[in-house]
mmCIF file of C-alpha atoms and ligand atoms in Angstrom:
data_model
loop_
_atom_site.group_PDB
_atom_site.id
_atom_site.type_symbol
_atom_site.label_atom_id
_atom_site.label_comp_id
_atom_site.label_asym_id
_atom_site.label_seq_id
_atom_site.Cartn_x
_atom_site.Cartn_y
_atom_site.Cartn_z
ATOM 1 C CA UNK A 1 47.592 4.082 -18.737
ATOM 2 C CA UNK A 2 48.480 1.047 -16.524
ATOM 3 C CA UNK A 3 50.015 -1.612 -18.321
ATOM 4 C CA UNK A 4 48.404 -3.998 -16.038
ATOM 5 C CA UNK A 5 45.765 -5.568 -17.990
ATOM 6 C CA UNK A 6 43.282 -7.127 -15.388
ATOM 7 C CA UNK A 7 41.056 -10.732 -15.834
ATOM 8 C CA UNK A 8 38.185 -8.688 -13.869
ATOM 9 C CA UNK A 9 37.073 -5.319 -14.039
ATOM 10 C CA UNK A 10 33.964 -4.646 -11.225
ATOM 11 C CA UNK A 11 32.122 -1.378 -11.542
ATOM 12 C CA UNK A 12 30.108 -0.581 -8.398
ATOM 13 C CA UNK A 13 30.431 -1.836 -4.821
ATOM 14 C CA UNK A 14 27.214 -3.095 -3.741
ATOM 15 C CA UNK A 15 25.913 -6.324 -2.993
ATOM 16 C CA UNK A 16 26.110 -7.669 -6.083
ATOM 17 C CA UNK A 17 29.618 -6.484 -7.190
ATOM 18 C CA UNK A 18 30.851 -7.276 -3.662
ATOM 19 C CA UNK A 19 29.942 -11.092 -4.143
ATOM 20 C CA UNK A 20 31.795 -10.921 -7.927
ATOM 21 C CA UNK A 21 34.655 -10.190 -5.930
ATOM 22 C CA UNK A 22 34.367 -12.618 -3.449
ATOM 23 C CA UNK A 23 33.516 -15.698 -6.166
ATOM 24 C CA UNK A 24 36.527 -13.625 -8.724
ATOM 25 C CA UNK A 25 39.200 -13.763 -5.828
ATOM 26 C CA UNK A 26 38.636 -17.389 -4.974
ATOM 27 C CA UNK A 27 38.309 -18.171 -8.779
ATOM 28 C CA UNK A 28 42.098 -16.535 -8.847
ATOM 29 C CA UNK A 29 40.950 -13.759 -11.191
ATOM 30 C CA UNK A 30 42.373 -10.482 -9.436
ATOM 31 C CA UNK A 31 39.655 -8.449 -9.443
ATOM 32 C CA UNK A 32 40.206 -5.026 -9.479
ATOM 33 C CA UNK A 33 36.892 -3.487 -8.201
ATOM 34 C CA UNK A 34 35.886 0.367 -8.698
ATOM 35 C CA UNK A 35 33.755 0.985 -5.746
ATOM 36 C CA UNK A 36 33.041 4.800 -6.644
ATOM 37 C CA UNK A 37 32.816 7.396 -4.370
ATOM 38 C CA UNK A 38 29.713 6.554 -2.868
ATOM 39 C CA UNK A 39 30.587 2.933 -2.453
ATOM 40 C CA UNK A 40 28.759 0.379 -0.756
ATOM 41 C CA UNK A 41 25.796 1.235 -2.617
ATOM 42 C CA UNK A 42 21.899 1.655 -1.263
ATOM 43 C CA UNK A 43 22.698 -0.477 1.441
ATOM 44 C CA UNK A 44 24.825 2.512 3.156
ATOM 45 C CA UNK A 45 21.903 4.619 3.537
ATOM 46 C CA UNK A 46 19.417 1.356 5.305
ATOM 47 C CA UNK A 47 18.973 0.710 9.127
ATOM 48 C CA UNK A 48 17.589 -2.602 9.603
ATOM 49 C CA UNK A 49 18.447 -5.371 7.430
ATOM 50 C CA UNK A 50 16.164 -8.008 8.857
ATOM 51 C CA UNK A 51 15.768 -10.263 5.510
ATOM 52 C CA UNK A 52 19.403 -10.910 4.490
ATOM 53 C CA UNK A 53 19.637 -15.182 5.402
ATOM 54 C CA UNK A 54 22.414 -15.666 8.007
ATOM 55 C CA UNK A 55 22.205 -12.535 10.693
ATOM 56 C CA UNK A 56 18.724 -14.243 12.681
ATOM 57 C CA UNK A 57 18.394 -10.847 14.558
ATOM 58 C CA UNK A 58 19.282 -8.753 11.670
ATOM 59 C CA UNK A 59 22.294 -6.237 10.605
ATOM 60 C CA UNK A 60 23.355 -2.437 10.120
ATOM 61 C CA UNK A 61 23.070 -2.074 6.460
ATOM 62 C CA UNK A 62 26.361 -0.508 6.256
ATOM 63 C CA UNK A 63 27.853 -3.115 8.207
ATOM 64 C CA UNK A 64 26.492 -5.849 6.161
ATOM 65 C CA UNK A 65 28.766 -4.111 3.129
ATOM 66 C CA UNK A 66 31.613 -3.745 5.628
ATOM 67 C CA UNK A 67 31.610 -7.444 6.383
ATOM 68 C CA UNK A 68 31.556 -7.864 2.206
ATOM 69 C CA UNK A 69 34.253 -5.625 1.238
ATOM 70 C CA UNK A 70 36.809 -7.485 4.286
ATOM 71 C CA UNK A 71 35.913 -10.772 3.383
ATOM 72 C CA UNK A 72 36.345 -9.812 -0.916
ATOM 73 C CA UNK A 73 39.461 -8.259 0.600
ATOM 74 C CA UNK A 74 40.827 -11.788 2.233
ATOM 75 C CA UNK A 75 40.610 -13.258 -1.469
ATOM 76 C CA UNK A 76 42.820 -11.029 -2.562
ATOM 77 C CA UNK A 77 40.398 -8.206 -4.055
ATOM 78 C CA UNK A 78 41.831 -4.549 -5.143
ATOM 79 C CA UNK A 79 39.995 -1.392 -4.192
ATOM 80 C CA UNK A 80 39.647 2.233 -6.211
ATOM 81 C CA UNK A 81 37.661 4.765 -4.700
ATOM 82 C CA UNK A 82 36.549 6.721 -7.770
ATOM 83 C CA UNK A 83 34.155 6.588 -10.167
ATOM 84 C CA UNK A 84 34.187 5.578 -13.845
ATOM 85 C CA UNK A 85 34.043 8.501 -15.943
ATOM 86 C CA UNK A 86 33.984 6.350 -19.316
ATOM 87 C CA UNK A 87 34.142 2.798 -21.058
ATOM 88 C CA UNK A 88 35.523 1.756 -24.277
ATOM 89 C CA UNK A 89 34.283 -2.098 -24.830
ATOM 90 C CA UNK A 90 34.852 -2.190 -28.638
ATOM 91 C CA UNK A 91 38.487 -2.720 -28.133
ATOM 92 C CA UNK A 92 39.966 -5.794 -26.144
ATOM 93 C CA UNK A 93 41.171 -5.691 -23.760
ATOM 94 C CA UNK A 94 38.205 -3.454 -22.600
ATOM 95 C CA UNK A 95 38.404 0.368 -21.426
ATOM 96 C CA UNK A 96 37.340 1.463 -17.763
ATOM 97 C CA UNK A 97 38.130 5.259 -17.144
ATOM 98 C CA UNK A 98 38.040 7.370 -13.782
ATOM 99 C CA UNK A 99 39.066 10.997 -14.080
ATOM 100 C CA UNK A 100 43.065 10.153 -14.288
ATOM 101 C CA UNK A 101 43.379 6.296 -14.732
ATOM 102 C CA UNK A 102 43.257 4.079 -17.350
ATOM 103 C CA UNK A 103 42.172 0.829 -16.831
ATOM 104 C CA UNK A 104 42.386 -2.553 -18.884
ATOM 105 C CA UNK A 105 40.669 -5.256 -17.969
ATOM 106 C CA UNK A 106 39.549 -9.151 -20.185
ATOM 107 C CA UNK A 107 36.510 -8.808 -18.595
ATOM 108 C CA UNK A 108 34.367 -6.791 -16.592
ATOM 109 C CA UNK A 109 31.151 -6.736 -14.316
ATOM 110 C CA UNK A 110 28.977 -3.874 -13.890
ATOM 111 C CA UNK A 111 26.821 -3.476 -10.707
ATOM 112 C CA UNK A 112 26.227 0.403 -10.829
ATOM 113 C CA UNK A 113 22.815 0.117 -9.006
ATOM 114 C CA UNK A 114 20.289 2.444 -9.183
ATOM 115 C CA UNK A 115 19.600 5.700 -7.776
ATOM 116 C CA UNK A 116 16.337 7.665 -6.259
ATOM 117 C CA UNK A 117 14.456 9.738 -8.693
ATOM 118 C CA UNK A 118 13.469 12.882 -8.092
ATOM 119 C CA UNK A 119 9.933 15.114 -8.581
ATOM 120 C CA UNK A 120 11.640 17.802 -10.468
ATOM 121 C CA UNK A 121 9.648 20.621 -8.840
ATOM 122 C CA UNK A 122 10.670 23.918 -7.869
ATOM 123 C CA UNK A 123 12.188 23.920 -4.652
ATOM 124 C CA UNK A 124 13.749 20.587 -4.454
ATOM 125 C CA UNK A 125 16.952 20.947 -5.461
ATOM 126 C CA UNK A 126 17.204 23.845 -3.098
ATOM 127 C CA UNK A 127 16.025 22.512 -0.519
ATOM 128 C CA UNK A 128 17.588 18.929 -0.865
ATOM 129 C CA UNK A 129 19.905 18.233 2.456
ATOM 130 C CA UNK A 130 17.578 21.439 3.984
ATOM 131 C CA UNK A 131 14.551 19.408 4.933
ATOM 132 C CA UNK A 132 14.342 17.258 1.797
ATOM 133 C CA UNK A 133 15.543 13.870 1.799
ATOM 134 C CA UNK A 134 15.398 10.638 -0.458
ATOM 135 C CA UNK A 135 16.338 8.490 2.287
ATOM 136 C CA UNK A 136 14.384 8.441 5.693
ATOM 137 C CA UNK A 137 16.322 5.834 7.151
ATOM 138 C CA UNK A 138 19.377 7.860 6.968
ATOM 139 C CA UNK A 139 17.521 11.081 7.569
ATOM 140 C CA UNK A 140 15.077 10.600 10.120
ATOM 141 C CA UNK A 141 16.593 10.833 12.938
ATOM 142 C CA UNK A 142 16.929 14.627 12.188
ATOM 143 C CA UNK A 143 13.067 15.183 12.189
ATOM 144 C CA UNK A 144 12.125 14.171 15.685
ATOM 145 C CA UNK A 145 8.698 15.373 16.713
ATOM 146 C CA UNK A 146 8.293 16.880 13.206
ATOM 147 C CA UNK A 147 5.584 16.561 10.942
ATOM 148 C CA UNK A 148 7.024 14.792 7.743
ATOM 149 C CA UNK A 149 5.192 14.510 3.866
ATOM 150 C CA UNK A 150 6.306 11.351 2.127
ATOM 151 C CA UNK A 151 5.534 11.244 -1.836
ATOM 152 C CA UNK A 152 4.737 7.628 -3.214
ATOM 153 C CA UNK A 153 2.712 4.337 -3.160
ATOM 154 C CA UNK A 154 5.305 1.912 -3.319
ATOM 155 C CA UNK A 155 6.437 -0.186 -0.950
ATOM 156 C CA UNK A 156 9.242 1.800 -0.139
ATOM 157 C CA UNK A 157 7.412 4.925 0.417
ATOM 158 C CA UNK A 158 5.182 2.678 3.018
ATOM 159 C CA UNK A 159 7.891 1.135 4.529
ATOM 160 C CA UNK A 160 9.806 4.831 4.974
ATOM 161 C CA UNK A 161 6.763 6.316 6.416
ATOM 162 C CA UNK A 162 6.750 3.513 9.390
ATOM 163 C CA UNK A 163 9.924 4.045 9.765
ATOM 164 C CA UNK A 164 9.784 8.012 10.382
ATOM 165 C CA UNK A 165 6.526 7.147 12.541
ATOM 166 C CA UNK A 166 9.225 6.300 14.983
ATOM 167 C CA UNK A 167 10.499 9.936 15.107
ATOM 168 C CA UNK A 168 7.847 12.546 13.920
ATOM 169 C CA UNK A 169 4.758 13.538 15.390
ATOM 170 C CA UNK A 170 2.478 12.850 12.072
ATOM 171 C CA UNK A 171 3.339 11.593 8.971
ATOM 172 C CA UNK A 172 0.941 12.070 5.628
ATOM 173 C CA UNK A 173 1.619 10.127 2.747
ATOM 174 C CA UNK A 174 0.929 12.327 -0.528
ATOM 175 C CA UNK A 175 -0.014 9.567 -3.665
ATOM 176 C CA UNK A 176 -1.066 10.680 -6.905
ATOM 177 C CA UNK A 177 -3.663 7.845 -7.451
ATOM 178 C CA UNK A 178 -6.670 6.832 -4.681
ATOM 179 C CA UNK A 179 -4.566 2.849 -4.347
ATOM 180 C CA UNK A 180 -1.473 2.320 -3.387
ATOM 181 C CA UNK A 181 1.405 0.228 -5.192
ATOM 182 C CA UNK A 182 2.830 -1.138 -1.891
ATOM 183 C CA UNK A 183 2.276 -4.571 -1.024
ATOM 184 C CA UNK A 184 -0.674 -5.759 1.115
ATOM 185 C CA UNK A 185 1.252 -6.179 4.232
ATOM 186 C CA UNK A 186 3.105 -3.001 3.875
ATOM 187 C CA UNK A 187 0.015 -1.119 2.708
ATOM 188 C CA UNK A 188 -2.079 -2.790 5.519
ATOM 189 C CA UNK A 189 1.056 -1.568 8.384
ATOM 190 C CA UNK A 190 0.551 1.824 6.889
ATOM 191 C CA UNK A 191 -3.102 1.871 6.896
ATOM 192 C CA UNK A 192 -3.451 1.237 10.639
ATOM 193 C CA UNK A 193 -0.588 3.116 12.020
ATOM 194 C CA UNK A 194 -2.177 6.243 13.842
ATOM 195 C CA UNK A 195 1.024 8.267 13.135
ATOM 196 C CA UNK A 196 0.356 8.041 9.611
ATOM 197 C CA UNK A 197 -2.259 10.221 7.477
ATOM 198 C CA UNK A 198 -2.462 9.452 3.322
ATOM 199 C CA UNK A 199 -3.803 12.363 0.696
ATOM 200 C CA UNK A 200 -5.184 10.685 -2.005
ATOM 201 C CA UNK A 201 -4.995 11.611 -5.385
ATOM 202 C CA UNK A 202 -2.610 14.835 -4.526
ATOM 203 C CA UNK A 203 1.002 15.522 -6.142
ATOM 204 C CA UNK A 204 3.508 18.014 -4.877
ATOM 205 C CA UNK A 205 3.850 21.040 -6.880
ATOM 206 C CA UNK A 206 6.530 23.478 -5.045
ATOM 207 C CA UNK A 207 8.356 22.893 -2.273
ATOM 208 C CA UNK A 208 8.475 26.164 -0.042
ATOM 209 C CA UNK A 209 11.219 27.401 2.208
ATOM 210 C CA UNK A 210 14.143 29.784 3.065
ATOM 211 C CA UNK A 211 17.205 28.008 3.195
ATOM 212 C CA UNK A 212 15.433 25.818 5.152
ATOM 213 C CA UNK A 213 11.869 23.472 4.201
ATOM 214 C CA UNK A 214 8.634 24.988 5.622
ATOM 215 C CA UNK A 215 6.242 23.307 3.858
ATOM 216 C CA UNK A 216 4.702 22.109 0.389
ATOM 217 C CA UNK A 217 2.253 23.170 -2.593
ATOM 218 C CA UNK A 218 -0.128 20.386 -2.927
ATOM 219 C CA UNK A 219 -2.811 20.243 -5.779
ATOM 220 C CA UNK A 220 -5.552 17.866 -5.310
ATOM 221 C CA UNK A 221 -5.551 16.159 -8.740
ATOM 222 C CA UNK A 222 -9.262 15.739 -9.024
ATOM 223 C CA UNK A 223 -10.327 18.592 -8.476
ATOM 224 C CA UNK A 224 -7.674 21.189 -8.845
ATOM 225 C CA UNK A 225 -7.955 22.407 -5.292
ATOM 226 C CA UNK A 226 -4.153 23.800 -4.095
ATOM 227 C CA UNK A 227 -3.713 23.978 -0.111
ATOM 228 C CA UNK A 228 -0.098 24.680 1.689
ATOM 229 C CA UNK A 229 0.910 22.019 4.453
ATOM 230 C CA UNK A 230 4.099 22.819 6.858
ATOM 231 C CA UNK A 231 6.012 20.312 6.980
ATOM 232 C CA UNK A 232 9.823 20.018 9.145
ATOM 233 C CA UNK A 233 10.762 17.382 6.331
ATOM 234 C CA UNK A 234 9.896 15.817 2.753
ATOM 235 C CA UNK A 235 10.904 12.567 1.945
ATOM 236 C CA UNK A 236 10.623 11.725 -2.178
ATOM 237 C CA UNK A 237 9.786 7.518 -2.274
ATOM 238 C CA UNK A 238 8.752 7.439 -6.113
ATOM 239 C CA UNK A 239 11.007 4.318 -6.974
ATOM 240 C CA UNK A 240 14.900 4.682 -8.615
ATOM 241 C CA UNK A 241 16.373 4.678 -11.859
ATOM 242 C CA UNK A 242 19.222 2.426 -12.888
ATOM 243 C CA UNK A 243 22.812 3.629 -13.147
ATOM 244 C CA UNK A 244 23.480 3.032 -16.875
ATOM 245 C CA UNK A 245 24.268 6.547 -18.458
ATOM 246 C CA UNK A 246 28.072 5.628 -18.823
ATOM 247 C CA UNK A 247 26.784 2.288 -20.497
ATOM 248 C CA UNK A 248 24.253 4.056 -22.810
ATOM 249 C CA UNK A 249 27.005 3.598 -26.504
ATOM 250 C CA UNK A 250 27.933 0.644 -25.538
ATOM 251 C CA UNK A 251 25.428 -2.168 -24.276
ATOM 252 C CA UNK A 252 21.679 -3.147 -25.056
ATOM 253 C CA UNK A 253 19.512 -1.434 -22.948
ATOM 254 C CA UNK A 254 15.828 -2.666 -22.052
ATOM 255 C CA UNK A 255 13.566 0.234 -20.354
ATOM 256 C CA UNK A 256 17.150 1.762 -19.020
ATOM 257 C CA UNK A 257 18.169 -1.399 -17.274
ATOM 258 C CA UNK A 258 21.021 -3.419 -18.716
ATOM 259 C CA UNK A 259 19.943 -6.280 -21.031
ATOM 260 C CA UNK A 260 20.956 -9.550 -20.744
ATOM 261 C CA UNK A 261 20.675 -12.896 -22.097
ATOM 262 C CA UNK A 262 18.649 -15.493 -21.063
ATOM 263 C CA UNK A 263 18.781 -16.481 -17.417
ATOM 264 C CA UNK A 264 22.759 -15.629 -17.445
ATOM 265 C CA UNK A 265 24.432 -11.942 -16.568
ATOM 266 C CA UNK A 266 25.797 -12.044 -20.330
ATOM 267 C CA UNK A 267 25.208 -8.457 -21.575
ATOM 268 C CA UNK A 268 25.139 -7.521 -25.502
ATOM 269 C CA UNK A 269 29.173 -7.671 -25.619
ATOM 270 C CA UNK A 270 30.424 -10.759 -24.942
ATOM 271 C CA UNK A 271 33.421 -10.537 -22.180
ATOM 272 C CA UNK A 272 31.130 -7.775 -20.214
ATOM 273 C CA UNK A 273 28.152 -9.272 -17.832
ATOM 274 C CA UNK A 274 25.944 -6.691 -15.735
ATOM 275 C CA UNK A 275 24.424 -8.030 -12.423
ATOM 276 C CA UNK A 276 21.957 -6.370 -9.296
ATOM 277 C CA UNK A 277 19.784 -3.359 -9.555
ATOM 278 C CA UNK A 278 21.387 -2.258 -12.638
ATOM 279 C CA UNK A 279 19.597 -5.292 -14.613
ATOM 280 C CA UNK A 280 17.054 -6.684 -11.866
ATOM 281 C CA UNK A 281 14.102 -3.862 -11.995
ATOM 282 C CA UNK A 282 12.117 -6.721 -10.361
ATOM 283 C CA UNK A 283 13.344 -7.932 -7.168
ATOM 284 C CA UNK A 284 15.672 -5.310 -6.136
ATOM 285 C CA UNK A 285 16.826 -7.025 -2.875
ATOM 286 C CA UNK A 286 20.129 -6.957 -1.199
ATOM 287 C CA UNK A 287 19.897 -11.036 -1.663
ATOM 288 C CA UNK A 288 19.073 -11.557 -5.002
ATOM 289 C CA UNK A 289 21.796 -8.661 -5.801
ATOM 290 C CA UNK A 290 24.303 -10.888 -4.158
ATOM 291 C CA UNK A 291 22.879 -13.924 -6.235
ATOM 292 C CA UNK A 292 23.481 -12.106 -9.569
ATOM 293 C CA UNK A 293 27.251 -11.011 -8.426
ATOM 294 C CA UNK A 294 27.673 -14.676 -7.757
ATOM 295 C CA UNK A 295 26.548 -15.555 -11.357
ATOM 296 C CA UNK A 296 28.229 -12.670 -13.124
ATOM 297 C CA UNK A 297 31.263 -13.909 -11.438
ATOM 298 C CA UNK A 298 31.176 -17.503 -12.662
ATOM 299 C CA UNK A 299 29.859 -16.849 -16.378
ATOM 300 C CA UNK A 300 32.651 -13.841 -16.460
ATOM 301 C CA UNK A 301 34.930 -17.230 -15.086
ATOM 302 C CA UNK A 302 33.676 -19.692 -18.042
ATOM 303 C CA UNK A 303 33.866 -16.766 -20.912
ATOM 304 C CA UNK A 304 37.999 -16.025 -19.535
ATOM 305 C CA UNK A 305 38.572 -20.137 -19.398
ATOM 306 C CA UNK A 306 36.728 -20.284 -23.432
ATOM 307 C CA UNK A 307 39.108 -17.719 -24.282
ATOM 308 C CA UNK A 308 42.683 -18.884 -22.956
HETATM 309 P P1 LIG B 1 7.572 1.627 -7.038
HETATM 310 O O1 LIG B 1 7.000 0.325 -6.638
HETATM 311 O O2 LIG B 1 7.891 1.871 -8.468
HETATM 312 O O3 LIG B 1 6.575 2.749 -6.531
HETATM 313 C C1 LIG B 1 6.799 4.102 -6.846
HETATM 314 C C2 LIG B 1 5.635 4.907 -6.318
HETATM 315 O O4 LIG B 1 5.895 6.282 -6.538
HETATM 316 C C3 LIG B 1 4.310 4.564 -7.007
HETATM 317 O O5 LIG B 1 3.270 4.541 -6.069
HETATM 318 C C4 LIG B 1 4.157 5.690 -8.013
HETATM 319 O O6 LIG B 1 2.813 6.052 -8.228
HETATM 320 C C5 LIG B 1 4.843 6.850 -7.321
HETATM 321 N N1 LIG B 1 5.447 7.791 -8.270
HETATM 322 C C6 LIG B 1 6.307 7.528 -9.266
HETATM 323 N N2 LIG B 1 6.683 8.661 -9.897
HETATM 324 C C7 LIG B 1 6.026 9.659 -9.284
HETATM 325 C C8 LIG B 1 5.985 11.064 -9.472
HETATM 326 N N3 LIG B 1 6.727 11.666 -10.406
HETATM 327 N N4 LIG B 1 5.203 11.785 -8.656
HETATM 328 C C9 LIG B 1 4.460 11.195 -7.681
HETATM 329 N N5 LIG B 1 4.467 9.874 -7.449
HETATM 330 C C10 LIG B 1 5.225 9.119 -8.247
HETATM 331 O O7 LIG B 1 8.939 1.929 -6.269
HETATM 332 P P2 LIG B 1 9.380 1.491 -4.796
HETATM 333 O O8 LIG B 1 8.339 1.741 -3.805
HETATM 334 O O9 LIG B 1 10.686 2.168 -4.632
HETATM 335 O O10 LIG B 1 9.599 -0.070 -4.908
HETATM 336 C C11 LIG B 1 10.444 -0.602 -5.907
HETATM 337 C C12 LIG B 1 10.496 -2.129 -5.771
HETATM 338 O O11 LIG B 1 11.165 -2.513 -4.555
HETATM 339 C C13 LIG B 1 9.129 -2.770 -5.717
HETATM 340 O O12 LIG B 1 9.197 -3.997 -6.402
HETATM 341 C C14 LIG B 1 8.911 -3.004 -4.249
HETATM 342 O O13 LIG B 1 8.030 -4.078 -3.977
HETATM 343 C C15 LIG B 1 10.315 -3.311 -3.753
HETATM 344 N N6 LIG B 1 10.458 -2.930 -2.326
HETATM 345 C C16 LIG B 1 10.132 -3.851 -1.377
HETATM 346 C C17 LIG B 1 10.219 -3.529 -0.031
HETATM 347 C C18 LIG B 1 9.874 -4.549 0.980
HETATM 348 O O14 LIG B 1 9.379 -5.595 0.611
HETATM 349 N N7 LIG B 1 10.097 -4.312 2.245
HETATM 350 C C19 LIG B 1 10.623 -2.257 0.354
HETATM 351 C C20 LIG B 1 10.936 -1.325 -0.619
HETATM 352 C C21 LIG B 1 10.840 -1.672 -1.970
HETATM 353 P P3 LIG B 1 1.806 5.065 -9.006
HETATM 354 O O15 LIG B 1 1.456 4.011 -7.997
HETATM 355 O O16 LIG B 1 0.682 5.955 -9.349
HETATM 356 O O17 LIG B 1 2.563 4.550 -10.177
#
């Protein structure tokens, strides 16, 4: 164990731990930040980012995290690629684990994220990397003049399905329910795409292949009815859930997502605030991510100051 004992302890390296480190450095706090092994968060696997304010014709998703890490870096910032195997916050200073360091820290931020859920149906594991995908901006470009099945209603699952319009040769949109979740624009851009085709009230119940996807078990819902579609690829859109397992014993949850107080990033143990996707199962933007990593920062600033 490292005698060190940090002021700031960030878990997770996406937008919103990226800006506690840029407010924690210029506050003078040290921070030490755990970026995991796949750092950068669900920004790494976007195209496009076309909403962030600042870049008027857009940026690479990934490069958008690069430009955060360097300029978290120039404040004097400290990098670990691993991931936190563990947390003790009943002790002070506070626990943070990977598989062979121990870390101490006065106070941390968490800004795990969230991650893609799955359908749990036979096949997908399988066939996951073979033809099955939870990201079409990172996959499609694999799938060229393919025809693709997307699951979901959501927004994202419209927005992925315009994107792979750009590379397959038909898309169809499997939803469970006859009305889609997505927004009206989004829904609207899907609607009158030709490249994309929607199967109402259908769920996937296998996905088929050998080594390699071939296609999918669909069951019509309503009336029972079971067809098999080929498809080149399958792309899962159903929404995420938050990365709080290793926070489970140790912090108020609400609905999975980390609980906190008021309008503030304070989580159930004072010293610890929570900020981005882990907490916000609202907004979920790369923006207001950053926003909360700016707040966790400064309330993680005043609690440190209260304490000295
Ligand atoms: P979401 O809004 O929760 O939608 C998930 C979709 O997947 C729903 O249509 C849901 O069906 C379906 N679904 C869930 N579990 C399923 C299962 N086991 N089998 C089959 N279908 C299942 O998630 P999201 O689309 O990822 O969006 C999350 C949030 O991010 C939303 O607030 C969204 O507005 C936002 N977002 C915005 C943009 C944008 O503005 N450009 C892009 C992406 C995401 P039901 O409809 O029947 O529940």
């Amino acid at each position: 164990m490292s005698d060190d004992v940090r002021e700031m302890i960030i878990i997770g390296s996406g937008p919103a731990g990226l800006t506690a480190a840029v407010y924690g450095s210029r506050a003078d706090l040290r921070p030490l930040m755990i970026e995991g092994f796949e750092a950068g968060g669900q920004l790494m696997l976007t195209t496009d980012v076309e909403n962030y304010p600042g870049f008027i014709d857009g940026i690479m998703g990934p490069e958008l995290m690069e430009r955060m890490r360097k300029q978290a870096a120039r404040f004097g910032t400290e990098y670990v690629t691993d991931d936190v195997t563990s947390v003790d916050f009943s002790q002070r200073p506070f626990i943070v684990r990977t598989s062979d360091e121990t870390y101490k820290a006065r106070s941390v931020v968490i800004s795990t994220g969230a991650s893609a859920k799955m359908l749990n149906i036979p096949g997908e594991k399988e066939l996951l990397g073979h033809g099955v995908s939870t990201c079409a901006t990172c996959d499609g470009f694999f799938f060229r003049d393919q025809e693709l099945l997307i699951v979901g209603g959501g927004d994202s699952a419209m927005e992925e399905a315009i994107f792979l319009t750009k590379f397959a040769s038909k898309v169809t949109v499997v939803h469970r329910r006859d009305e889609l979740r997505a927004s009206k624009i989004m829904q609207q851009r899907a609607l009158d795409n030709p490249k994309i085709e929607f199967l109402w009230n259908s769920v996937i119940t296998e996905l088929v292949g050998d080594g390699k996807l071939r296609g999918a078990k669909i069951q019509n819902v309503k009336t029972g009815a079971e067809s098999l579609v080929e498809a080149g690829g399958a792309f899962v859109a159903i929404g995420h859930t938050p990365n709080t397992a290793l926070f489970e014993d140790h912090l108020e949850l609400d609905g999975g997502y980390i609980k906190t107080a008021g309008q503030t990033t304070e989580t159930s143990v004072p010293g610890v605030f929570a900020a981005g996707d882990v907490v916000d199962y609202r907004y979920r933007q790369a923006i207001t991510a950053a926003g909360m990593g700016c707040e966790a920062a400064m309330d993680a600033e005043r609690w440190l100051e209260g304490q000295h």
